[in-house]
C-alpha positions as CSV (number, residue, x, y, z in Angstrom):
1,M,-0.1,0.0,-0.1
2,N,1.5,3.4,-0.9
3,W,0.3,7.0,-0.2
4,Q,-1.6,7.0,-3.5
5,T,-3.9,4.3,-2.4
6,I,-4.7,6.1,1.0
7,F,-5.2,9.5,-0.6
8,N,-6.8,8.6,-3.9
9,P,-8.2,4.8,-3.8
10,F,-10.4,5.7,-6.5
11,S,-7.7,5.7,-9.0
12,K,-6.7,2.1,-7.8
13,F,-9.8,0.1,-6.9
14,S,-12.8,-0.5,-9.3
15,E,-15.8,1.3,-9.1
16,K,-17.6,-1.9,-7.8
17,T,-15.2,-2.2,-4.8
18,L,-15.5,1.6,-3.9
19,L,-19.3,1.1,-4.3
20,L,-19.3,-1.6,-1.9
21,V,-17.1,0.0,0.6
22,G,-19.3,3.3,0.2
23,I,-22.8,1.3,1.1
24,L,-20.8,-0.2,3.9
25,T,-19.5,3.1,4.9
26,A,-23.2,4.9,4.9
27,I,-24.4,1.8,7.2
28,L,-21.6,2.1,9.4
29,L,-22.4,5.7,9.4
30,I,-25.8,5.3,10.3
31,L,-25.1,3.5,13.3
32,A,-22.5,5.2,14.7
33,C,-25.0,8.2,14.6
34,Y,-27.5,6.3,16.5
35,F,-24.9,5.0,18.8
36,T,-23.7,8.4,19.5
37,E,-27.1,10.1,19.5
38,T,-26.3,12.4,17.0
39,K,-27.9,13.1,13.2
40,M,-26.0,14.3,10.0
41,D,-27.2,17.7,9.2
42,S,-25.2,17.9,5.8
43,L,-21.6,16.5,4.8
44,L,-19.4,16.9,7.5
45,H,-21.6,18.6,10.1
46,F,-23.6,16.6,12.8
47,S,-25.9,17.9,15.9
48,P,-27.2,16.1,19.1
49,A,-30.2,14.0,18.3
50,K,-31.4,13.1,21.4
51,N,-34.6,10.9,21.5
52,L,-34.7,10.3,17.7
53,S,-35.4,6.8,16.4
54,F,-33.2,5.0,14.6
55,T,-35.3,5.3,11.2
56,S,-35.1,9.1,11.8
57,I,-31.2,9.4,12.1
58,A,-31.3,6.9,9.0
59,I,-33.4,9.4,7.0
60,Y,-31.3,12.5,7.9
61,T,-28.1,11.0,7.1
62,T,-29.5,9.4,3.7
63,I,-30.9,12.9,2.8
64,S,-27.3,14.6,3.7
65,L,-25.7,11.9,1.4
66,I,-28.1,12.3,-1.4
67,Y,-28.1,15.8,-1.4
68,A,-24.2,16.0,-1.7
69,I,-24.1,13.4,-4.2
70,V,-27.0,15.3,-6.5
71,L,-25.2,18.7,-5.9
72,L,-21.5,17.4,-7.2
73,F,-23.0,15.3,-9.9
74,I,-24.6,18.3,-11.1
75,L,-21.5,20.5,-10.6
76,G,-19.6,17.5,-12.3
77,K,-21.7,17.2,-15.4
78,I,-21.3,21.1,-15.6
79,F,-17.4,20.6,-15.8
80,N,-17.5,17.3,-17.8
81,A,-20.2,16.0,-19.5
82,K,-19.1,12.5,-19.2
83,T,-19.1,12.4,-15.5
84,R,-20.9,9.3,-14.1
85,I,-22.9,9.3,-11.1
86,I,-21.5,5.8,-9.6
87,D,-18.3,7.9,-9.5
88,I,-19.8,10.9,-7.4
89,V,-21.4,8.4,-5.2
90,N,-18.2,6.6,-4.4
91,A,-16.4,9.7,-3.9
92,V,-19.1,11.0,-1.4
93,L,-19.5,7.8,0.2
94,V,-16.0,6.8,0.6
95,S,-15.0,10.2,1.9
96,Q,-17.2,9.5,5.1
97,V,-14.9,6.8,6.3
98,P,-12.9,9.2,8.1
99,V,-15.9,10.9,9.5
100,I,-17.1,7.6,11.3
101,V,-14.0,7.9,13.3
102,I,-15.0,11.6,14.5
103,V,-18.7,10.4,15.2
104,L,-17.7,7.6,17.4
105,G,-14.8,9.5,19.1
106,T,-17.5,12.2,20.5
107,K,-19.0,9.0,22.6
108,L,-15.7,7.4,23.5
109,I,-14.4,10.6,25.2
110,K,-17.3,11.9,26.6
111,L,-17.4,15.0,24.8
112,D,-21.0,16.0,25.7
113,K,-20.1,15.9,29.3
114,I,-16.9,17.9,28.8
115,S,-18.5,20.3,26.8
116,K,-21.8,20.8,29.2
117,Q,-19.2,21.2,32.1
118,I,-17.4,23.9,30.3
119,A,-20.8,25.6,29.4
120,E,-22.1,25.5,32.7
121,T,-19.2,27.2,34.0
122,S,-18.8,29.8,31.6
123,A,-22.8,30.5,32.0
124,Q,-22.1,31.1,35.7
125,N,-19.0,33.1,35.3
126,K,-16.8,30.9,37.1
127,V,-13.3,30.2,36.7
128,L,-13.0,27.0,34.5
129,D,-12.5,24.1,36.7
130,I,-11.9,20.8,34.4
131,N,-10.1,17.6,34.9
132,I,-6.6,18.1,33.2
133,F,-7.1,14.7,31.5
134,D,-10.5,15.7,30.2
135,L,-8.9,19.0,28.9
136,M,-6.0,16.7,27.2
137,Y,-8.9,14.3,25.8
138,L,-10.5,17.3,24.2
139,M,-7.3,19.0,22.7
140,V,-6.2,15.8,21.3
141,F,-9.9,15.0,19.9
142,G,-10.1,18.3,18.3
143,F,-6.5,18.1,16.7
144,G,-7.4,14.6,15.6
145,S,-11.0,15.4,14.3
146,L,-9.1,18.2,12.3
147,I,-6.9,15.7,10.8
148,F,-10.1,13.3,9.7
149,I,-12.1,16.1,8.3
150,I,-9.0,17.0,6.2
151,Y,-8.7,13.6,5.1
152,S,-12.3,13.5,4.5
153,F,-12.0,16.4,2.2
154,V,-9.0,15.2,0.5
155,L,-10.7,12.0,-0.5
156,L,-13.7,13.5,-1.4
157,F,-11.8,16.1,-3.9
158,N,-9.7,13.2,-5.2
159,G,-12.6,11.4,-6.1
160,F,-14.4,14.2,-7.5
161,K,-11.2,15.1,-9.4
162,T,-11.2,11.3,-10.8
163,A,-14.5,11.3,-11.8
164,T,-14.6,14.8,-13.6
165,N,-11.1,14.6,-14.8
166,I,-10.8,18.5,-13.5
167,K,-7.5,20.2,-13.8
168,K,-7.9,24.0,-14.1
169,W,-7.4,25.8,-10.6
170,Q,-10.7,27.6,-11.3
171,H,-12.6,24.3,-11.2
172,I,-11.0,23.5,-8.3
173,V,-12.2,26.7,-6.6
174,I,-15.5,26.4,-7.9
175,F,-15.5,22.8,-6.5
176,A,-14.5,24.1,-2.8
177,F,-17.2,27.1,-2.9
178,V,-19.9,24.9,-4.1
179,L,-19.3,22.5,-1.7
180,L,-18.9,24.7,1.1
181,V,-22.1,26.6,0.1
182,G,-24.1,23.6,-0.5
183,I,-23.1,22.1,3.3
184,L,-24.1,25.5,4.8
185,I,-27.4,25.3,3.0
186,C,-28.1,21.8,4.0
187,Q,-27.2,22.3,7.3
188,I,-29.6,25.3,7.6
189,F,-32.7,23.7,5.9
190,L,-32.5,19.9,6.9
191,P,-33.0,20.5,10.7
192,Q,-36.0,22.2,9.8
193,F,-37.8,19.3,9.0
194,K,-38.8,17.2,12.0
195,L,-38.5,13.4,11.3
């Protein structure tokens, strides 16, 4: 295994293998969201989902992924008329592998408890009294999450680039802009629907 396999599996593996990994990733992401009581509001954005059913969490996750696929497929078709839907599906789904680690990490380090403690302390205008180990966990988790988010974005970009064969820097800028605006739009409107 080399760096290209890690950062651009789309040029190494067949579309069927990637699709299988992608479908498995989507299922694991739904299970991770249910286990951690979070819901996917859009690609790379999650929020608390206390008391939501498994079905609701699955629907939120599925809508978020489909929205990203449709958005990037339309953009891909604009860049290159030969862009195939399966390549975009693979890019979006495979890019969620690192996200599963982040979602599960929130539960494993008890992020809710630490965040609640910080919020209560700051609301009462008290000096922050937090266990040094909790603070270290929070810092390591924050840094690790940043690395996994960047890795997820790299996978998504490389998958999109492979699918569309883009080379111009203008296309890369447009891709980043459309993706970020698309994520913001989805995370604003999707939570409005009560599932």
